[in-house]
PDB file of C-alpha atoms in Angstrom:
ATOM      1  CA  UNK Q   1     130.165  70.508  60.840  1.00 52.00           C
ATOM      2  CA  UNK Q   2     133.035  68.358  59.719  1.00 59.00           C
ATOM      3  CA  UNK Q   3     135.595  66.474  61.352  1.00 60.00           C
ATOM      4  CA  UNK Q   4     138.319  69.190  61.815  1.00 56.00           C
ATOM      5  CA  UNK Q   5     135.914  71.110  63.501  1.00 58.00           C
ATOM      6  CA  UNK Q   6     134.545  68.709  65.888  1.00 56.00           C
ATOM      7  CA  UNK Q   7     138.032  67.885  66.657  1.00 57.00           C
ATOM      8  CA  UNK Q   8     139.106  71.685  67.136  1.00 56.00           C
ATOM      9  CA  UNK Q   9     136.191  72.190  69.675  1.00 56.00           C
ATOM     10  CA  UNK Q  10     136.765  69.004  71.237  1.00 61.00           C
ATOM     11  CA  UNK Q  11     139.946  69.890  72.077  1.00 69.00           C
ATOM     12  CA  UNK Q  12     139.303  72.991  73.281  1.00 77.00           C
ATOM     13  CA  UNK Q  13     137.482  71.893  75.868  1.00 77.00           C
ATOM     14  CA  UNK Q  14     140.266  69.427  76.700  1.00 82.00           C
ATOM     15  CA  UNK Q  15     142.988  72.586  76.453  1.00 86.00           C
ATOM     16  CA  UNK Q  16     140.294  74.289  78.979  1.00 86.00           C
ATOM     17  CA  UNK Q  17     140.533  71.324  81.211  1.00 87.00           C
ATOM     18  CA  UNK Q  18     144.007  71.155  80.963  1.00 90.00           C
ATOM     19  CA  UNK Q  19     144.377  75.086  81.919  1.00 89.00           C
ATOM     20  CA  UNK Q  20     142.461  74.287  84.828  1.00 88.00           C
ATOM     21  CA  UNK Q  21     144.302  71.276  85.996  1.00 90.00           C
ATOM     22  CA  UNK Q  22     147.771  73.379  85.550  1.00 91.00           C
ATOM     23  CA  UNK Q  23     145.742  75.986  87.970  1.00 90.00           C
ATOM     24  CA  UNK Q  24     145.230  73.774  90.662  1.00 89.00           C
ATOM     25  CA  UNK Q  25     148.684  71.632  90.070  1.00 89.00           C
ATOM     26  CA  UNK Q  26     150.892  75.116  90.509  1.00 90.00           C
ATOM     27  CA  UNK Q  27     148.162  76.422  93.212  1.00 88.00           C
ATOM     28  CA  UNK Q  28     149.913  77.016  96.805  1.00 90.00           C
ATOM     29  CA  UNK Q  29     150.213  74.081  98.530  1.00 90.00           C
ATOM     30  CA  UNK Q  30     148.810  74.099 102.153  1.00 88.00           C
ATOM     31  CA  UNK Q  31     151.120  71.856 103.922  1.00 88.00           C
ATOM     32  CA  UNK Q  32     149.941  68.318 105.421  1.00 87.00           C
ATOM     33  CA  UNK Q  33     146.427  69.188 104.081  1.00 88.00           C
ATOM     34  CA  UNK Q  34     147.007  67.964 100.526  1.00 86.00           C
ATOM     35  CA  UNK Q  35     144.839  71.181  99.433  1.00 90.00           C
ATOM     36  CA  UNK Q  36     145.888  73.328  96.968  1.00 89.00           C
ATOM     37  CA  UNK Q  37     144.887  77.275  97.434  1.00 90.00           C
ATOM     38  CA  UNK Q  38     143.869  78.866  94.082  1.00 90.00           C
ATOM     39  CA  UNK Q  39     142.565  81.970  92.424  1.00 90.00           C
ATOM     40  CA  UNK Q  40     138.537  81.533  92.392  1.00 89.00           C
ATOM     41  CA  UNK Q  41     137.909  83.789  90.022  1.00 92.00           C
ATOM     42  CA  UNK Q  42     140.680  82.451  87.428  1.00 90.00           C
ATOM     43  CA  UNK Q  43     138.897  78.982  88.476  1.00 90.00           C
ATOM     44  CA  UNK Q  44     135.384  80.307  87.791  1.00 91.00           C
ATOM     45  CA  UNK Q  45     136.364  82.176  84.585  1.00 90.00           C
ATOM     46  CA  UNK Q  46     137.739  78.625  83.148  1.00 88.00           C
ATOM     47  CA  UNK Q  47     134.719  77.191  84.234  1.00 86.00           C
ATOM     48  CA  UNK Q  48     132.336  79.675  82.384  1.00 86.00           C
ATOM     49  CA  UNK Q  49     134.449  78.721  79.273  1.00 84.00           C
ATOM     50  CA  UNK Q  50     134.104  75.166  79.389  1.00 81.00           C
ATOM     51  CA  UNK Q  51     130.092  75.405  79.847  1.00 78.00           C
ATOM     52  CA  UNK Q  52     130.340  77.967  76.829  1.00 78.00           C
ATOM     53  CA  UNK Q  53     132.277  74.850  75.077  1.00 74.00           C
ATOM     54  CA  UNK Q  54     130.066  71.770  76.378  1.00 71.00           C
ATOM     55  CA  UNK Q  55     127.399  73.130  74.113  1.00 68.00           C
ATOM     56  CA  UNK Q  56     128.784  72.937  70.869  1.00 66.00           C
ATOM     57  CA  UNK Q  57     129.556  69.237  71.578  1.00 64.00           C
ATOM     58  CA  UNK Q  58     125.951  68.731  72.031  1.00 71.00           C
ATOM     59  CA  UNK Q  59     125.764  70.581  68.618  1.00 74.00           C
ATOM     60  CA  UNK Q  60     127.569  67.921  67.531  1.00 75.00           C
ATOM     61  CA  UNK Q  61     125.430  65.398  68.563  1.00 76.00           C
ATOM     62  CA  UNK Q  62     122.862  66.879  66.769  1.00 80.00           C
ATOM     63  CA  UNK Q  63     124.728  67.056  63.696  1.00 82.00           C
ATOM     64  CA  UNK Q  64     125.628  63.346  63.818  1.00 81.00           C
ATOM     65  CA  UNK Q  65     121.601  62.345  64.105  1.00 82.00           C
ATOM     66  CA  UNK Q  66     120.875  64.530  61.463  1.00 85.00           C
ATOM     67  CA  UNK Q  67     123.881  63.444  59.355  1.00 85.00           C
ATOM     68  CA  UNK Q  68     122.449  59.690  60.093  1.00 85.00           C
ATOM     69  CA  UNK Q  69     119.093  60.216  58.981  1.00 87.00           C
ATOM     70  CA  UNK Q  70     120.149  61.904  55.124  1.00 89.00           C
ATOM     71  CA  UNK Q  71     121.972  58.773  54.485  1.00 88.00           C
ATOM     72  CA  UNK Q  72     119.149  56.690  55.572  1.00 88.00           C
ATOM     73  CA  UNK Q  73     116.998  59.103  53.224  1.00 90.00           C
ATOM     74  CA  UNK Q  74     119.289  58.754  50.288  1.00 90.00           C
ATOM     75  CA  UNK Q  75     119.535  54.777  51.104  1.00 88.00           C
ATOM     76  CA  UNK Q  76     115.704  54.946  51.013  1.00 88.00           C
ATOM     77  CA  UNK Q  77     115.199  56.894  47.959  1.00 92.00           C
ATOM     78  CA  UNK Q  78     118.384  54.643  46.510  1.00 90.00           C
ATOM     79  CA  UNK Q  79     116.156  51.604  47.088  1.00 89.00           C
ATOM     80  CA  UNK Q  80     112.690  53.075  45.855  1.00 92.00           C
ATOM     81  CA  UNK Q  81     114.524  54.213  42.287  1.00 92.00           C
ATOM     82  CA  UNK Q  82     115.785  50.342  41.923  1.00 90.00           C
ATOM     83  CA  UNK Q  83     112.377  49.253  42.588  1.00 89.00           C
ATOM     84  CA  UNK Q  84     111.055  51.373  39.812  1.00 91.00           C
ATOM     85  CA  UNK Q  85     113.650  50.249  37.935  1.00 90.00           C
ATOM     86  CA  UNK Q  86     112.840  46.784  38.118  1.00 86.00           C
ATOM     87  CA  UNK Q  87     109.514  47.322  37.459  1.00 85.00           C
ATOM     88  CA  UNK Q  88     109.863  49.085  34.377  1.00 84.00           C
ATOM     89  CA  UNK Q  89     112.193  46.431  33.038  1.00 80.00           C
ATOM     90  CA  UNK Q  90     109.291  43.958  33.748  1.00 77.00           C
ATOM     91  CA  UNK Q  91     106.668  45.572  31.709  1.00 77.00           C
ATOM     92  CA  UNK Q  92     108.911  45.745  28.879  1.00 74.00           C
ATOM     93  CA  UNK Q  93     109.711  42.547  29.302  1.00 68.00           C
ATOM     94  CA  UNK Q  94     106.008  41.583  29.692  1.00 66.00           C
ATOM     95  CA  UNK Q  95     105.154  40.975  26.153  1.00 64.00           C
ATOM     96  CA  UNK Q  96     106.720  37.337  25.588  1.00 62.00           C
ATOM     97  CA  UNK Q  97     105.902  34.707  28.499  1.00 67.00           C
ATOM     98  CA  UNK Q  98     109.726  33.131  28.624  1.00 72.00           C
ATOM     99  CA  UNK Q  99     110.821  36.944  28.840  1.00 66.00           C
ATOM    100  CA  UNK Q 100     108.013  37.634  31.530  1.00 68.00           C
ATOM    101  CA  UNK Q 101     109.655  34.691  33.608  1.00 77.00           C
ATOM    102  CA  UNK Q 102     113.178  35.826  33.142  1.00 77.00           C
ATOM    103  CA  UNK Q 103     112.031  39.501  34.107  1.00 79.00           C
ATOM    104  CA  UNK Q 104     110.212  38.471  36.881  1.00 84.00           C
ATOM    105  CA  UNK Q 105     113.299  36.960  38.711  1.00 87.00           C
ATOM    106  CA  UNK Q 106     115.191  39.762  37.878  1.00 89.00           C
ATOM    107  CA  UNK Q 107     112.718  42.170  39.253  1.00 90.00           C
ATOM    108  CA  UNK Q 108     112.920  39.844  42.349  1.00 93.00           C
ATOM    109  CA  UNK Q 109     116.766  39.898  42.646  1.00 93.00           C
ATOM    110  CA  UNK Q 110     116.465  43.794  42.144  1.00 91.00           C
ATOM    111  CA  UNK Q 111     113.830  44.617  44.520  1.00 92.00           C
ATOM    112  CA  UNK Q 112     116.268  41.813  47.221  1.00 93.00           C
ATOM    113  CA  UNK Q 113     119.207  43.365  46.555  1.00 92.00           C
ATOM    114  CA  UNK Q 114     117.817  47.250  47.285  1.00 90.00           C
ATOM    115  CA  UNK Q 115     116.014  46.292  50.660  1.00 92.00           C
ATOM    116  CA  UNK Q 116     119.773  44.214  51.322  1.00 93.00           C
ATOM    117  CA  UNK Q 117     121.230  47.610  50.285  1.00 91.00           C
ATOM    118  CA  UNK Q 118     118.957  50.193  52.179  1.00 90.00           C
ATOM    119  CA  UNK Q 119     119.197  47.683  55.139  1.00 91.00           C
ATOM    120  CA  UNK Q 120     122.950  47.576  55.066  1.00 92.00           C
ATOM    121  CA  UNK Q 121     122.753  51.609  54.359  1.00 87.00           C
ATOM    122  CA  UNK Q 122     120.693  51.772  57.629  1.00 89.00           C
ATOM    123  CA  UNK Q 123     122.901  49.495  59.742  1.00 90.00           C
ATOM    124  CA  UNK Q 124     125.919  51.127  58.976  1.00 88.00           C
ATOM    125  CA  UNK Q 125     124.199  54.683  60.339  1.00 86.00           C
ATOM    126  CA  UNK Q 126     122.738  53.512  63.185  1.00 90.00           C
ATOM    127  CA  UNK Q 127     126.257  51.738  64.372  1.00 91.00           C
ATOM    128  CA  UNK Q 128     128.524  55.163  62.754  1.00 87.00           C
ATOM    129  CA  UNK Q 129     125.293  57.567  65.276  1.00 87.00           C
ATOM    130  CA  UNK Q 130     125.852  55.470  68.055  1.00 88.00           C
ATOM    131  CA  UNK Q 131     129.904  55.438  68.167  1.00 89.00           C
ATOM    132  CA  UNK Q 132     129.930  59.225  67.583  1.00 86.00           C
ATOM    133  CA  UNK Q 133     126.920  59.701  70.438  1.00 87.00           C
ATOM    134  CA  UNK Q 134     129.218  56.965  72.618  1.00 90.00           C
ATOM    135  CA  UNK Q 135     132.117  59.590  72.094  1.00 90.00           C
ATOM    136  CA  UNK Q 136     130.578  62.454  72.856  1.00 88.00           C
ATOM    137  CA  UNK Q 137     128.901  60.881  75.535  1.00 90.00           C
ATOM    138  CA  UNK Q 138     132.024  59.998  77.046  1.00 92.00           C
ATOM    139  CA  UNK Q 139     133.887  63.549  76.021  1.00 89.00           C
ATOM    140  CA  UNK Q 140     130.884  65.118  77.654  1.00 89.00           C
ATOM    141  CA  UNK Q 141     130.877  62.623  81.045  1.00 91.00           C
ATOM    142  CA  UNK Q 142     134.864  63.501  81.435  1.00 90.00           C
ATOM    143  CA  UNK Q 143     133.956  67.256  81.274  1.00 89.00           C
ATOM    144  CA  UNK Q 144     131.330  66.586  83.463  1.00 88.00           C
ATOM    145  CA  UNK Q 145     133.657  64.882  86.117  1.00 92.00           C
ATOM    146  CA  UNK Q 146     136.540  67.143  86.218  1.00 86.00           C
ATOM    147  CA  UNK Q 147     133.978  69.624  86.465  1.00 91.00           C
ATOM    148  CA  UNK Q 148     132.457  68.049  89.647  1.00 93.00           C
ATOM    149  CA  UNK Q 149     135.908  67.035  90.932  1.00 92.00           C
ATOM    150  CA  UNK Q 150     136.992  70.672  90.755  1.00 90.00           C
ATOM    151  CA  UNK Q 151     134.100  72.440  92.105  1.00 92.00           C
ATOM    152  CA  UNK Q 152     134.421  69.950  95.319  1.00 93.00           C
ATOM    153  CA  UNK Q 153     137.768  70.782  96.011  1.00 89.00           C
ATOM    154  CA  UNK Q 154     137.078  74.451  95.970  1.00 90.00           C
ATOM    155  CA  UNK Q 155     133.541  73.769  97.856  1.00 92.00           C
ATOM    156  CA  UNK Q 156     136.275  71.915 100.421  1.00 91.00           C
ATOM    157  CA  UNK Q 157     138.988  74.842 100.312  1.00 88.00           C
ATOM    158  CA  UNK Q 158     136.292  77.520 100.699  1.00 89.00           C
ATOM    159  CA  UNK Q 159     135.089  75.447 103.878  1.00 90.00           C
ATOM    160  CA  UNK Q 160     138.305  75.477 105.381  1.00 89.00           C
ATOM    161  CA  UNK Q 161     138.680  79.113 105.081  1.00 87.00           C
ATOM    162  CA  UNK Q 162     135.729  79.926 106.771  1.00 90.00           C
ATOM    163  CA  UNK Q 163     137.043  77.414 109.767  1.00 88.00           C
ATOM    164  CA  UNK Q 164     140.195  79.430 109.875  1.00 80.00           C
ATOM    165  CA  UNK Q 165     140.535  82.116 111.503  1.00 67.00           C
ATOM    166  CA  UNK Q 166     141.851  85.655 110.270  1.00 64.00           C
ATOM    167  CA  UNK Q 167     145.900  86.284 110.714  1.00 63.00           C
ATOM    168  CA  UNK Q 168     146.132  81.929 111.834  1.00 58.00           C
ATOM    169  CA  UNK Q 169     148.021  80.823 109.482  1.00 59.00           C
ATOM    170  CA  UNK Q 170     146.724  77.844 108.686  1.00 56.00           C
ATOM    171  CA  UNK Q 171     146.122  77.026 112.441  1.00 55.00           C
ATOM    172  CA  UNK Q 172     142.845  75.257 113.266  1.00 56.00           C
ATOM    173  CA  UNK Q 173     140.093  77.432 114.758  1.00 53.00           C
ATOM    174  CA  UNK Q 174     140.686  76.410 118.925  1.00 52.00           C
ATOM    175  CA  UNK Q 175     138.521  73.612 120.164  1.00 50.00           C
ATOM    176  CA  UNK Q 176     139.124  71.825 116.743  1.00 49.00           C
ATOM    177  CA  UNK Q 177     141.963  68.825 116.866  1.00 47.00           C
TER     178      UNK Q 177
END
């Protein structure tokens, strides 16, 4: 997956959260209650959506682990074909002893230079993983709280609908204050 699409599906989970927030923001206000009265099954439908959506970000995550461990293949295989490299120079350098010596150090800055470069290779993957897992950790934790925030307020708007009587109004069952 590449980056347009990872940005496409993260924002449609953001344009799902911000159809849900425009739900509740132009919901019928229920005066001195600060709660908001909205269609549940427009609420639940948006809902269903943005589970359907949460997944593909995980898909992403996925994607970014596997991504990270070809480039620490190709840095590994990168490093091996120096080695060989090196060593084949030294052999044909073998055959005069001021030639082995010169070899031998270059073999040595060979073999130094590929671990430097595979380790380098490997440290840049691990910290390019861990900021793409920290962002869709964090996409996936906002999600995750709007979610919760929104189910509570229906959880509390449902509650208050069962208090209320039928034909009240918005006037509190008697015996409440």
């Amino acid at each position: 997956m590449n980056r347009l699409e990872r940005i496409v599906l993260e924002n449609d989970v953001m344009a799902l959260l911000d159809e849900l927030e425009e739900i509740v923001d132009r919901g019928t206000k229920i005066p001195m209650t600060g709660k908001v009265l909205v269609d549940d099954n427009v609420v639940f439908d948006l809902l269903d959506r943005i589970r359907a959506a949460l997944p593909e970000e995980l898909q992403n995550a996925k994607w970014v682990l596997s991504e990270r461990q070809k480039i620490m293949d190709e840095a590994h295989t990168e490093a091996e074909r120096l080695l060989e490299r090196g060593k084949t120079y030294i052999e044909k350098m073998a055959e005069e002893s001021e030639v082995v010596k010169q070899a031998q150090g270059y073999a040595e800055d060979i073999a130094r230079q590929a671990q430097a470069y595979a380790k380098e290779v490997k440290l840049g993957a691990i910290q390019y993983t861990d900021e793409m897992l920290l962002q869709v950790e964090q996409n996936v934790a906002e999600t995750l709280q709007a979610v919760r925030r929104n189910r509570e307020e229906l959880r509390s708007l449902a509650k208050r609908d069962q208090r209320e009587k039928p034909g009240d109004k918005g006037n509190p069952v008697q015996g409440e204050s």
